[in-house]
mmCIF file of C-alpha atoms in Angstrom:
data_model
loop_
_atom_site.group_PDB
_atom_site.id
_atom_site.type_symbol
_atom_site.label_atom_id
_atom_site.label_comp_id
_atom_site.label_asym_id
_atom_site.label_seq_id
_atom_site.Cartn_x
_atom_site.Cartn_y
_atom_site.Cartn_z
ATOM 1 C CA UNK A 537 77.273 97.432 117.837
ATOM 2 C CA UNK A 538 73.996 97.052 115.419
ATOM 3 C CA UNK A 539 74.727 95.696 112.136
ATOM 4 C CA UNK A 540 73.083 98.557 110.763
ATOM 5 C CA UNK A 541 74.573 101.089 112.569
ATOM 6 C CA UNK A 542 77.802 100.176 111.619
ATOM 7 C CA UNK A 543 76.888 99.585 108.121
ATOM 8 C CA UNK A 544 75.616 102.739 107.719
ATOM 9 C CA UNK A 545 78.870 104.419 109.012
ATOM 10 C CA UNK A 546 81.244 102.569 106.890
ATOM 11 C CA UNK A 547 79.735 102.806 103.610
ATOM 12 C CA UNK A 548 78.661 106.571 103.996
ATOM 13 C CA UNK A 549 82.686 106.899 105.701
ATOM 14 C CA UNK A 550 84.677 107.283 101.956
ATOM 15 C CA UNK A 551 82.020 109.579 100.939
ATOM 16 C CA UNK A 552 80.915 111.966 103.883
ATOM 17 C CA UNK A 553 83.608 111.118 106.464
ATOM 18 C CA UNK A 554 82.494 113.576 109.402
ATOM 19 C CA UNK A 555 78.975 112.180 108.809
ATOM 20 C CA UNK A 556 79.799 108.617 109.112
ATOM 21 C CA UNK A 557 82.362 109.638 111.519
ATOM 22 C CA UNK A 558 79.351 110.917 113.488
ATOM 23 C CA UNK A 559 77.611 107.792 113.256
ATOM 24 C CA UNK A 560 80.381 105.138 114.142
ATOM 25 C CA UNK A 561 80.967 107.711 117.068
ATOM 26 C CA UNK A 562 77.390 106.918 117.965
ATOM 27 C CA UNK A 563 77.713 103.473 117.521
ATOM 28 C CA UNK A 564 80.581 103.131 119.897
ATOM 29 C CA UNK A 565 79.291 104.696 122.656
ATOM 30 C CA UNK A 566 76.170 102.877 122.449
ATOM 31 C CA UNK A 567 78.023 99.446 122.423
ATOM 32 C CA UNK A 568 80.920 100.325 124.930
ATOM 33 C CA UNK A 569 78.331 101.519 127.752
ATOM 34 C CA UNK A 570 75.449 99.016 127.245
ATOM 35 C CA UNK A 571 78.394 95.710 126.758
ATOM 36 C CA UNK A 572 81.004 96.829 129.045
ATOM 37 C CA UNK A 573 83.868 94.844 128.282
ATOM 38 C CA UNK A 574 85.328 93.923 131.654
ATOM 39 C CA UNK A 575 88.114 91.670 130.166
ATOM 40 C CA UNK A 576 90.237 94.694 129.369
ATOM 41 C CA UNK A 577 91.591 94.644 132.694
ATOM 42 C CA UNK A 578 92.088 91.472 132.609
ATOM 43 C CA UNK A 579 94.027 91.724 129.360
ATOM 44 C CA UNK A 580 96.711 93.955 130.758
ATOM 45 C CA UNK A 581 97.274 91.564 133.461
ATOM 46 C CA UNK A 582 98.303 88.706 131.112
ATOM 47 C CA UNK A 583 100.579 90.960 129.030
ATOM 48 C CA UNK A 584 104.025 89.409 129.003
ATOM 49 C CA UNK A 585 107.011 91.609 130.329
ATOM 50 C CA UNK A 586 108.061 92.558 127.134
ATOM 51 C CA UNK A 587 104.576 93.923 126.229
ATOM 52 C CA UNK A 588 104.613 95.601 129.403
ATOM 53 C CA UNK A 589 107.689 97.238 128.751
ATOM 54 C CA UNK A 590 107.020 98.488 125.220
ATOM 55 C CA UNK A 591 103.535 100.087 126.485
ATOM 56 C CA UNK A 592 105.214 101.732 129.027
ATOM 57 C CA UNK A 593 108.133 103.257 126.853
ATOM 58 C CA UNK A 594 105.027 104.160 124.147
ATOM 59 C CA UNK A 595 103.343 105.776 127.537
ATOM 60 C CA UNK A 596 106.610 107.701 128.435
ATOM 61 C CA UNK A 597 107.443 109.202 125.444
ATOM 62 C CA UNK A 598 104.072 110.324 124.714
ATOM 63 C CA UNK A 599 104.402 111.768 128.106
ATOM 64 C CA UNK A 600 107.718 113.397 127.498
ATOM 65 C CA UNK A 601 106.316 114.622 124.125
ATOM 66 C CA UNK A 602 103.462 116.013 126.131
ATOM 67 C CA UNK A 603 105.564 117.840 128.644
ATOM 68 C CA UNK A 604 107.568 119.484 126.543
ATOM 69 C CA UNK A 605 105.098 120.310 123.489
ATOM 70 C CA UNK A 606 104.596 124.282 123.093
ATOM 71 C CA UNK A 607 101.162 123.272 122.205
ATOM 72 C CA UNK A 608 100.097 120.418 124.880
ATOM 73 C CA UNK A 609 96.799 120.525 124.220
ATOM 74 C CA UNK A 610 97.044 120.077 120.261
ATOM 75 C CA UNK A 611 99.281 117.211 120.590
ATOM 76 C CA UNK A 612 96.794 115.717 123.114
ATOM 77 C CA UNK A 613 93.805 115.891 120.491
ATOM 78 C CA UNK A 614 96.528 113.958 117.897
ATOM 79 C CA UNK A 615 97.219 111.287 120.170
ATOM 80 C CA UNK A 616 93.076 111.063 120.561
ATOM 81 C CA UNK A 617 92.369 111.083 116.661
ATOM 82 C CA UNK A 618 95.350 109.306 115.523
ATOM 83 C CA UNK A 619 95.623 106.670 117.677
ATOM 84 C CA UNK A 620 92.996 106.359 120.632
ATOM 85 C CA UNK A 621 90.056 106.492 118.421
ATOM 86 C CA UNK A 622 91.706 104.043 115.376
ATOM 87 C CA UNK A 623 91.929 101.793 118.598
ATOM 88 C CA UNK A 624 88.772 102.254 120.254
ATOM 89 C CA UNK A 625 87.113 101.555 116.932
ATOM 90 C CA UNK A 626 89.166 98.186 116.697
ATOM 91 C CA UNK A 627 88.482 97.323 120.117
ATOM 92 C CA UNK A 628 84.900 97.686 120.139
ATOM 93 C CA UNK A 629 84.723 95.846 116.766
ATOM 94 C CA UNK A 630 86.607 92.760 117.765
ATOM 95 C CA UNK A 631 84.140 92.484 121.122
ATOM 96 C CA UNK A 632 81.424 92.400 119.183
ATOM 97 C CA UNK A 633 82.588 89.643 116.773
ATOM 98 C CA UNK A 634 83.475 87.651 119.298
ATOM 99 C CA UNK A 635 79.972 88.308 121.546
ATOM 100 C CA UNK A 636 78.436 87.208 118.117
ATOM 101 C CA UNK A 637 76.386 89.872 117.416
ATOM 102 C CA UNK A 638 78.371 91.179 114.519
ATOM 103 C CA UNK A 639 80.341 89.074 111.976
ATOM 104 C CA UNK A 640 83.564 89.606 110.649
ATOM 105 C CA UNK A 641 82.900 89.434 106.958
ATOM 106 C CA UNK A 642 80.398 92.344 107.434
ATOM 107 C CA UNK A 643 83.132 94.579 108.391
ATOM 108 C CA UNK A 644 85.109 93.965 105.184
ATOM 109 C CA UNK A 645 81.843 93.917 103.138
ATOM 110 C CA UNK A 646 80.709 97.195 104.422
ATOM 111 C CA UNK A 647 83.938 98.779 103.835
ATOM 112 C CA UNK A 648 84.338 97.454 99.887
ATOM 113 C CA UNK A 649 80.698 98.832 99.675
ATOM 114 C CA UNK A 650 81.725 102.539 100.826
ATOM 115 C CA UNK A 651 84.853 102.326 98.948
ATOM 116 C CA UNK A 652 83.091 100.854 95.881
ATOM 117 C CA UNK A 653 80.834 104.002 95.956
ATOM 118 C CA UNK A 654 83.921 106.148 96.032
ATOM 119 C CA UNK A 655 85.212 104.687 93.488
ATOM 120 C CA UNK A 656 82.156 104.701 91.106
ATOM 121 C CA UNK A 657 82.235 109.047 92.139
ATOM 122 C CA UNK A 658 85.813 109.099 91.232
ATOM 123 C CA UNK A 659 85.055 107.304 87.919
ATOM 124 C CA UNK A 660 82.278 110.190 87.021
ATOM 125 C CA UNK A 661 84.335 112.772 88.108
ATOM 126 C CA UNK A 662 87.107 111.689 85.427
ATOM 127 C CA UNK A 663 85.166 110.365 82.816
ATOM 128 C CA UNK A 664 82.095 112.142 82.832
ATOM 129 C CA UNK A 665 84.099 115.441 84.009
ATOM 130 C CA UNK A 666 81.357 115.509 87.526
ATOM 131 C CA UNK A 667 82.092 118.242 89.691
ATOM 132 C CA UNK A 668 80.666 120.895 92.288
ATOM 133 C CA UNK A 669 79.994 121.675 95.633
ATOM 134 C CA UNK A 670 77.386 120.262 98.029
ATOM 135 C CA UNK A 671 78.128 121.488 101.546
ATOM 136 C CA UNK A 672 75.140 120.874 104.115
ATOM 137 C CA UNK A 673 74.904 121.489 107.874
ATOM 138 C CA UNK A 674 77.532 123.965 109.026
ATOM 139 C CA UNK A 675 78.829 122.927 112.407
ATOM 140 C CA UNK A 676 79.540 126.003 114.616
ATOM 141 C CA UNK A 677 82.631 124.517 116.157
ATOM 142 C CA UNK A 678 86.615 123.915 115.388
ATOM 143 C CA UNK A 679 87.115 125.388 111.947
ATOM 144 C CA UNK A 680 83.369 125.372 111.200
ATOM 145 C CA UNK A 681 83.069 122.100 109.016
ATOM 146 C CA UNK A 682 80.235 121.089 107.353
ATOM 147 C CA UNK A 683 78.449 117.980 107.978
ATOM 148 C CA UNK A 684 77.959 116.649 104.693
ATOM 149 C CA UNK A 685 80.479 117.971 102.138
ATOM 150 C CA UNK A 686 80.550 116.196 98.468
ATOM 151 C CA UNK A 687 83.264 118.971 97.395
ATOM 152 C CA UNK A 688 84.144 117.653 93.951
ATOM 153 C CA UNK A 689 86.836 119.571 92.411
ATOM 154 C CA UNK A 690 86.843 119.252 88.335
ATOM 155 C CA UNK A 691 89.190 116.428 87.375
ATOM 156 C CA UNK A 692 91.929 117.948 85.099
ATOM 157 C CA UNK A 693 94.384 115.276 84.785
ATOM 158 C CA UNK A 694 93.873 113.067 87.565
ATOM 159 C CA UNK A 695 90.781 111.467 89.471
ATOM 160 C CA UNK A 696 89.521 112.865 92.602
ATOM 161 C CA UNK A 697 87.075 112.046 95.632
ATOM 162 C CA UNK A 698 84.531 114.168 97.903
ATOM 163 C CA UNK A 699 87.125 116.687 99.390
ATOM 164 C CA UNK A 700 90.033 113.952 98.966
ATOM 165 C CA UNK A 701 93.266 114.599 97.019
ATOM 166 C CA UNK A 702 93.808 111.941 93.976
ATOM 167 C CA UNK A 703 96.895 110.419 96.187
ATOM 168 C CA UNK A 704 95.029 109.338 99.138
ATOM 169 C CA UNK A 705 91.997 107.909 96.783
ATOM 170 C CA UNK A 706 94.499 105.352 95.228
ATOM 171 C CA UNK A 707 95.560 104.587 98.588
ATOM 172 C CA UNK A 708 92.025 103.923 99.731
ATOM 173 C CA UNK A 709 91.608 101.861 96.551
ATOM 174 C CA UNK A 710 94.831 99.958 96.842
ATOM 175 C CA UNK A 711 93.849 99.190 100.394
ATOM 176 C CA UNK A 712 90.719 98.010 99.268
ATOM 177 C CA UNK A 713 91.785 95.962 96.638
ATOM 178 C CA UNK A 714 93.111 92.676 98.495
ATOM 179 C CA UNK A 715 90.121 92.584 100.402
ATOM 180 C CA UNK A 716 87.777 92.401 97.463
ATOM 181 C CA UNK A 717 90.057 89.908 95.593
ATOM 182 C CA UNK A 718 89.549 87.417 98.872
ATOM 183 C CA UNK A 719 85.709 87.995 98.314
ATOM 184 C CA UNK A 720 85.994 87.285 94.912
ATOM 185 C CA UNK A 721 87.583 84.268 95.410
ATOM 186 C CA UNK A 722 85.808 82.723 98.173
ATOM 187 C CA UNK A 723 81.944 83.843 97.098
ATOM 188 C CA UNK A 724 79.884 81.393 96.065
ATOM 189 C CA UNK A 725 77.520 81.295 93.696
ATOM 190 C CA UNK A 726 78.938 82.597 90.801
ATOM 191 C CA UNK A 727 76.386 85.422 90.193
ATOM 192 C CA UNK A 728 77.853 86.614 93.327
ATOM 193 C CA UNK A 729 81.771 86.021 92.817
ATOM 194 C CA UNK A 730 81.026 88.053 89.465
ATOM 195 C CA UNK A 731 79.891 90.933 91.775
ATOM 196 C CA UNK A 732 82.838 90.870 93.768
ATOM 197 C CA UNK A 733 85.129 90.788 90.404
ATOM 198 C CA UNK A 734 83.205 93.982 89.391
ATOM 199 C CA UNK A 735 84.555 95.368 92.701
ATOM 200 C CA UNK A 736 88.007 94.791 92.021
ATOM 201 C CA UNK A 737 87.790 96.229 88.758
ATOM 202 C CA UNK A 738 86.248 99.271 89.936
ATOM 203 C CA UNK A 739 88.940 99.636 92.353
ATOM 204 C CA UNK A 740 91.652 98.607 89.832
ATOM 205 C CA UNK A 741 90.516 101.168 87.379
ATOM 206 C CA UNK A 742 90.110 103.806 89.813
ATOM 207 C CA UNK A 743 93.881 103.459 91.331
ATOM 208 C CA UNK A 744 94.860 104.244 87.913
ATOM 209 C CA UNK A 745 93.063 106.778 86.886
ATOM 210 C CA UNK A 746 94.284 108.814 90.668
ATOM 211 C CA UNK A 747 97.432 109.436 88.930
ATOM 212 C CA UNK A 748 99.031 108.607 92.370
ATOM 213 C CA UNK A 749 102.872 106.909 91.786
ATOM 214 C CA UNK A 750 102.924 105.591 95.608
ATOM 215 C CA UNK A 751 99.256 104.241 95.234
ATOM 216 C CA UNK A 752 100.525 102.507 91.776
ATOM 217 C CA UNK A 753 103.484 101.264 93.735
ATOM 218 C CA UNK A 754 101.411 100.109 96.707
ATOM 219 C CA UNK A 755 98.998 98.301 94.654
ATOM 220 C CA UNK A 756 101.772 96.672 92.896
ATOM 221 C CA UNK A 757 103.477 95.506 96.047
ATOM 222 C CA UNK A 758 100.178 94.141 97.455
ATOM 223 C CA UNK A 759 99.466 91.932 94.159
ATOM 224 C CA UNK A 760 103.233 90.841 94.261
ATOM 225 C CA UNK A 761 103.036 89.714 97.759
ATOM 226 C CA UNK A 762 99.415 87.575 97.094
ATOM 227 C CA UNK A 763 101.630 85.395 94.229
ATOM 228 C CA UNK A 764 102.719 84.039 97.303
ATOM 229 C CA UNK A 765 99.522 83.389 98.825
ATOM 230 C CA UNK A 766 96.824 80.593 98.392
ATOM 231 C CA UNK A 767 96.174 78.977 94.586
ATOM 232 C CA UNK A 768 93.352 81.290 94.056
ATOM 233 C CA UNK A 769 94.681 84.488 95.335
ATOM 234 C CA UNK A 770 97.426 83.757 93.242
ATOM 235 C CA UNK A 771 95.530 83.089 90.440
ATOM 236 C CA UNK A 772 93.712 86.052 90.250
ATOM 237 C CA UNK A 773 96.548 88.432 91.084
ATOM 238 C CA UNK A 774 98.546 87.053 88.161
ATOM 239 C CA UNK A 775 95.576 87.529 86.253
ATOM 240 C CA UNK A 776 95.374 91.262 87.432
ATOM 241 C CA UNK A 777 99.029 92.240 86.925
ATOM 242 C CA UNK A 778 98.709 90.568 83.437
ATOM 243 C CA UNK A 779 95.976 92.856 82.402
ATOM 244 C CA UNK A 780 97.262 96.003 83.546
ATOM 245 C CA UNK A 781 100.324 95.838 81.097
ATOM 246 C CA UNK A 782 97.941 97.637 78.675
ATOM 247 C CA UNK A 783 97.866 100.292 80.790
ATOM 248 C CA UNK A 784 101.513 100.889 79.692
ATOM 249 C CA UNK A 785 99.882 101.882 75.900
ATOM 250 C CA UNK A 786 98.633 104.536 77.306
ATOM 251 C CA UNK A 787 100.887 107.806 76.797
ATOM 252 C CA UNK A 788 99.259 109.177 80.376
ATOM 253 C CA UNK A 789 100.615 106.210 82.048
ATOM 254 C CA UNK A 790 103.850 106.054 80.245
ATOM 255 C CA UNK A 791 104.666 109.931 80.928
ATOM 256 C CA UNK A 792 103.620 109.076 84.819
ATOM 257 C CA UNK A 793 105.630 106.263 85.098
ATOM 258 C CA UNK A 794 108.486 107.969 83.573
ATOM 259 C CA UNK A 795 108.807 110.651 86.175
ATOM 260 C CA UNK A 796 109.366 108.003 89.170
ATOM 261 C CA UNK A 797 112.878 107.741 88.158
ATOM 262 C CA UNK A 798 113.457 111.935 87.084
ATOM 263 C CA UNK A 799 115.202 113.507 90.553
ATOM 264 C CA UNK A 800 114.516 116.641 88.608
ATOM 265 C CA UNK A 801 111.033 116.246 88.218
ATOM 266 C CA UNK A 802 109.328 118.956 90.188
ATOM 267 C CA UNK A 803 107.598 116.744 92.551
ATOM 268 C CA UNK A 804 110.234 114.643 92.866
ATOM 269 C CA UNK A 805 112.872 117.867 93.362
ATOM 270 C CA UNK A 806 109.807 119.017 96.256
ATOM 271 C CA UNK A 807 110.102 115.951 98.015
ATOM 272 C CA UNK A 808 113.419 115.423 98.198
ATOM 273 C CA UNK A 809 113.651 119.543 99.774
ATOM 274 C CA UNK A 810 110.852 118.633 102.291
ATOM 275 C CA UNK A 811 112.738 115.594 103.182
ATOM 276 C CA UNK A 812 115.985 117.510 103.546
ATOM 277 C CA UNK A 813 113.879 119.799 105.695
ATOM 278 C CA UNK A 814 112.534 116.786 107.957
ATOM 279 C CA UNK A 815 116.057 115.903 108.770
ATOM 280 C CA UNK A 816 116.903 119.222 109.903
ATOM 281 C CA UNK A 817 113.818 119.369 112.274
ATOM 282 C CA UNK A 818 114.714 115.984 113.128
ATOM 283 C CA UNK A 819 118.174 117.121 114.674
ATOM 284 C CA UNK A 820 116.470 119.284 116.821
ATOM 285 C CA UNK A 821 113.465 117.623 118.025
ATOM 286 C CA UNK A 822 114.803 113.725 117.703
ATOM 287 C CA UNK A 823 113.941 112.755 121.707
ATOM 288 C CA UNK A 824 110.504 114.479 121.900
ATOM 289 C CA UNK A 825 109.063 115.661 118.900
ATOM 290 C CA UNK A 826 107.415 118.567 117.885
ATOM 291 C CA UNK A 827 104.029 117.399 119.470
ATOM 292 C CA UNK A 828 101.056 116.346 117.251
ATOM 293 C CA UNK A 829 99.047 118.815 114.877
ATOM 294 C CA UNK A 830 101.855 121.585 115.390
ATOM 295 C CA UNK A 831 103.977 120.674 111.957
ATOM 296 C CA UNK A 832 102.991 123.919 110.332
ATOM 297 C CA UNK A 833 104.298 125.788 113.426
ATOM 298 C CA UNK A 834 108.121 124.972 113.158
ATOM 299 C CA UNK A 835 108.360 123.872 109.181
ATOM 300 C CA UNK A 836 108.406 127.345 107.936
ATOM 301 C CA UNK A 837 111.901 127.642 109.893
ATOM 302 C CA UNK A 838 113.447 124.766 108.083
ATOM 303 C CA UNK A 839 111.919 125.308 105.021
ATOM 304 C CA UNK A 840 114.052 124.762 101.673
ATOM 305 C CA UNK A 841 111.021 124.388 98.960
ATOM 306 C CA UNK A 842 110.027 127.765 97.443
ATOM 307 C CA UNK A 843 106.416 126.874 98.645
ATOM 308 C CA UNK A 844 105.427 125.362 102.443
ATOM 309 C CA UNK A 845 103.811 121.652 103.003
ATOM 310 C CA UNK A 846 101.201 120.310 105.282
ATOM 311 C CA UNK A 847 103.427 117.165 106.094
ATOM 312 C CA UNK A 848 106.853 115.757 105.299
ATOM 313 C CA UNK A 849 105.561 113.259 102.526
ATOM 314 C CA UNK A 850 106.887 110.218 104.454
ATOM 315 C CA UNK A 851 105.384 108.676 107.314
ATOM 316 C CA UNK A 852 108.251 107.440 109.252
ATOM 317 C CA UNK A 853 109.895 110.855 109.268
ATOM 318 C CA UNK A 854 106.822 112.967 109.989
ATOM 319 C CA UNK A 855 105.943 110.916 113.308
ATOM 320 C CA UNK A 856 109.649 110.870 114.157
ATOM 321 C CA UNK A 857 109.942 114.366 114.216
ATOM 322 C CA UNK A 858 106.134 114.971 115.745
ATOM 323 C CA UNK A 859 106.816 112.102 118.594
ATOM 324 C CA UNK A 860 110.522 111.472 118.804
ATOM 325 C CA UNK A 861 112.553 108.626 118.080
ATOM 326 C CA UNK A 862 111.535 105.927 120.950
ATOM 327 C CA UNK A 863 107.949 106.149 120.522
ATOM 328 C CA UNK A 864 108.638 105.744 116.448
ATOM 329 C CA UNK A 865 110.929 102.763 116.990
ATOM 330 C CA UNK A 866 107.888 101.279 119.242
ATOM 331 C CA UNK A 867 105.369 101.965 116.699
ATOM 332 C CA UNK A 868 107.872 100.563 114.198
ATOM 333 C CA UNK A 869 108.025 97.313 116.349
ATOM 334 C CA UNK A 870 104.786 96.892 116.621
ATOM 335 C CA UNK A 871 103.929 97.639 112.907
ATOM 336 C CA UNK A 872 106.018 94.714 111.798
ATOM 337 C CA UNK A 873 104.757 92.213 114.447
ATOM 338 C CA UNK A 874 101.330 92.858 113.160
ATOM 339 C CA UNK A 875 102.498 92.373 109.242
ATOM 340 C CA UNK A 876 104.089 89.640 110.558
ATOM 341 C CA UNK A 877 101.171 87.907 111.865
ATOM 342 C CA UNK A 878 99.026 88.494 109.400
ATOM 343 C CA UNK A 879 100.319 85.727 107.328
ATOM 344 C CA UNK A 880 97.443 83.429 107.615
ATOM 345 C CA UNK A 881 95.660 86.436 106.244
ATOM 346 C CA UNK A 882 97.466 87.189 103.045
ATOM 347 C CA UNK A 883 94.605 90.231 101.944
ATOM 348 C CA UNK A 884 95.096 91.720 105.022
ATOM 349 C CA UNK A 885 99.265 91.093 104.764
ATOM 350 C CA UNK A 886 98.822 92.892 101.368
ATOM 351 C CA UNK A 887 97.098 95.765 102.540
ATOM 352 C CA UNK A 888 99.329 96.351 105.379
ATOM 353 C CA UNK A 889 101.973 96.285 102.999
ATOM 354 C CA UNK A 890 100.422 98.505 100.351
ATOM 355 C CA UNK A 891 100.145 101.197 103.399
ATOM 356 C CA UNK A 892 103.753 100.716 104.122
ATOM 357 C CA UNK A 893 104.576 101.412 100.629
ATOM 358 C CA UNK A 894 102.423 104.804 99.859
ATOM 359 C CA UNK A 895 103.574 105.512 103.447
ATOM 360 C CA UNK A 896 106.993 105.875 102.221
ATOM 361 C CA UNK A 897 106.156 108.868 99.589
ATOM 362 C CA UNK A 898 103.228 110.457 101.897
ATOM 363 C CA UNK A 899 101.305 110.697 105.279
ATOM 364 C CA UNK A 900 98.135 109.233 105.159
ATOM 365 C CA UNK A 901 97.606 108.748 109.041
ATOM 366 C CA UNK A 902 95.603 111.887 109.523
ATOM 367 C CA UNK A 903 92.693 111.635 107.372
ATOM 368 C CA UNK A 904 89.615 110.348 108.967
ATOM 369 C CA UNK A 905 89.147 107.589 106.289
ATOM 370 C CA UNK A 906 92.159 106.170 105.976
ATOM 371 C CA UNK A 907 92.454 106.214 109.978
ATOM 372 C CA UNK A 908 89.301 103.937 109.925
ATOM 373 C CA UNK A 909 90.112 101.892 107.416
ATOM 374 C CA UNK A 910 93.395 100.842 109.067
ATOM 375 C CA UNK A 911 91.313 100.199 112.235
ATOM 376 C CA UNK A 912 88.767 97.804 110.252
ATOM 377 C CA UNK A 913 92.216 96.148 108.929
ATOM 378 C CA UNK A 914 93.167 95.978 112.418
ATOM 379 C CA UNK A 915 89.787 94.681 113.161
ATOM 380 C CA UNK A 916 89.538 91.801 110.614
ATOM 381 C CA UNK A 917 93.115 90.366 111.511
ATOM 382 C CA UNK A 918 92.656 90.318 115.225
ATOM 383 C CA UNK A 919 89.151 89.004 115.603
ATOM 384 C CA UNK A 920 90.477 85.687 114.552
ATOM 385 C CA UNK A 921 91.698 85.299 117.752
ATOM 386 C CA UNK A 922 89.830 83.271 120.274
ATOM 387 C CA UNK A 923 88.180 85.368 123.103
ATOM 388 C CA UNK A 924 89.562 85.483 126.695
ATOM 389 C CA UNK A 925 87.731 82.775 128.944
ATOM 390 C CA UNK A 926 87.941 83.459 132.917
ATOM 391 C CA UNK A 927 90.512 80.963 133.088
ATOM 392 C CA UNK A 928 93.648 82.516 134.035
ATOM 393 C CA UNK A 929 95.883 79.779 132.116
ATOM 394 C CA UNK A 930 93.556 80.065 128.898
ATOM 395 C CA UNK A 931 93.494 83.822 128.861
ATOM 396 C CA UNK A 932 94.939 85.337 125.787
ATOM 397 C CA UNK A 933 94.997 88.836 124.461
ATOM 398 C CA UNK A 934 93.162 89.522 121.014
ATOM 399 C CA UNK A 935 95.659 92.574 121.241
ATOM 400 C CA UNK A 936 98.844 90.629 121.883
ATOM 401 C CA UNK A 937 101.175 91.468 118.935
ATOM 402 C CA UNK A 938 104.129 91.232 120.631
#
């Protein structure tokens, strides 16, 4: 994929996900057809027995859910959008890096530029009271989305982004912060380092004004993990943690933190009721799941709260209810191996940890911006592995994570 096309897509993605996604899709199609990867078959041939069993279980559980789903085409669409599309993005970028047509550092920098733009909009939304609707080029299919949708709600108590709620804003900032810190600690000369320090500060402030408790916990977990990393990352993370203590003096922050430990708080009580309903659903669908993109069809029959919900506010519970227990166990195993294998890239490992902490209280995986960000994180982690060669003895899959 050309650097210009990838850069344009990743910079636009956080602010205009549909437009950025279409540009990225165009680049993926171009890359796939212009540079077909014959090594993919060899990758499958070189999988170990345990990897083949794991892949078989994933396919079997997905097929089982598909066959038992009330709306099988919805489930197929969910498989494509939630899993296959991010994996395709990751696969294409890995091969572009291995072929030498794209530098892995560009992926990180382009993604950070897009997240920085989103953080800037959030700051103006919160402090400058920016809001309004800008919708252009409505498409004639599905739910008739706009190609460019910069709708920004007024920030009454929490900052948001274009067609983006504060919780997901906080997550994207928390995912980007370790990557920005990596750029800040390794950049030369000092002028360039100062720019990335500014990015770190920008993402940090945007996470704060999102007032997302799950994003705060995610960022804190990432910072604590980086205390065990290289001396440069450790020092930078320590400075960041020390500077954040000043935020505890703000009454809004104190109030928000206090609600973390109050079970009777309205949002906490609502989450508990949603989780209880989710476990009731799990009793009926533990084997096959309901199928993807069908949660809202089943949830009203199990609902305990006085209002509905678009998801279960817990990624593990949501995936299990939708895809079944066996699929979830396989996915958890793969995720843990990914996290552990990222030890040589502490900024990537910190981002994975931030996602895991956030996912305990929300379900972010259906948002295109989050999906692309995770695909880039995965590509950054796996692109460091040597590309496969023609020698059967030396063939190693960059995607081999088991």
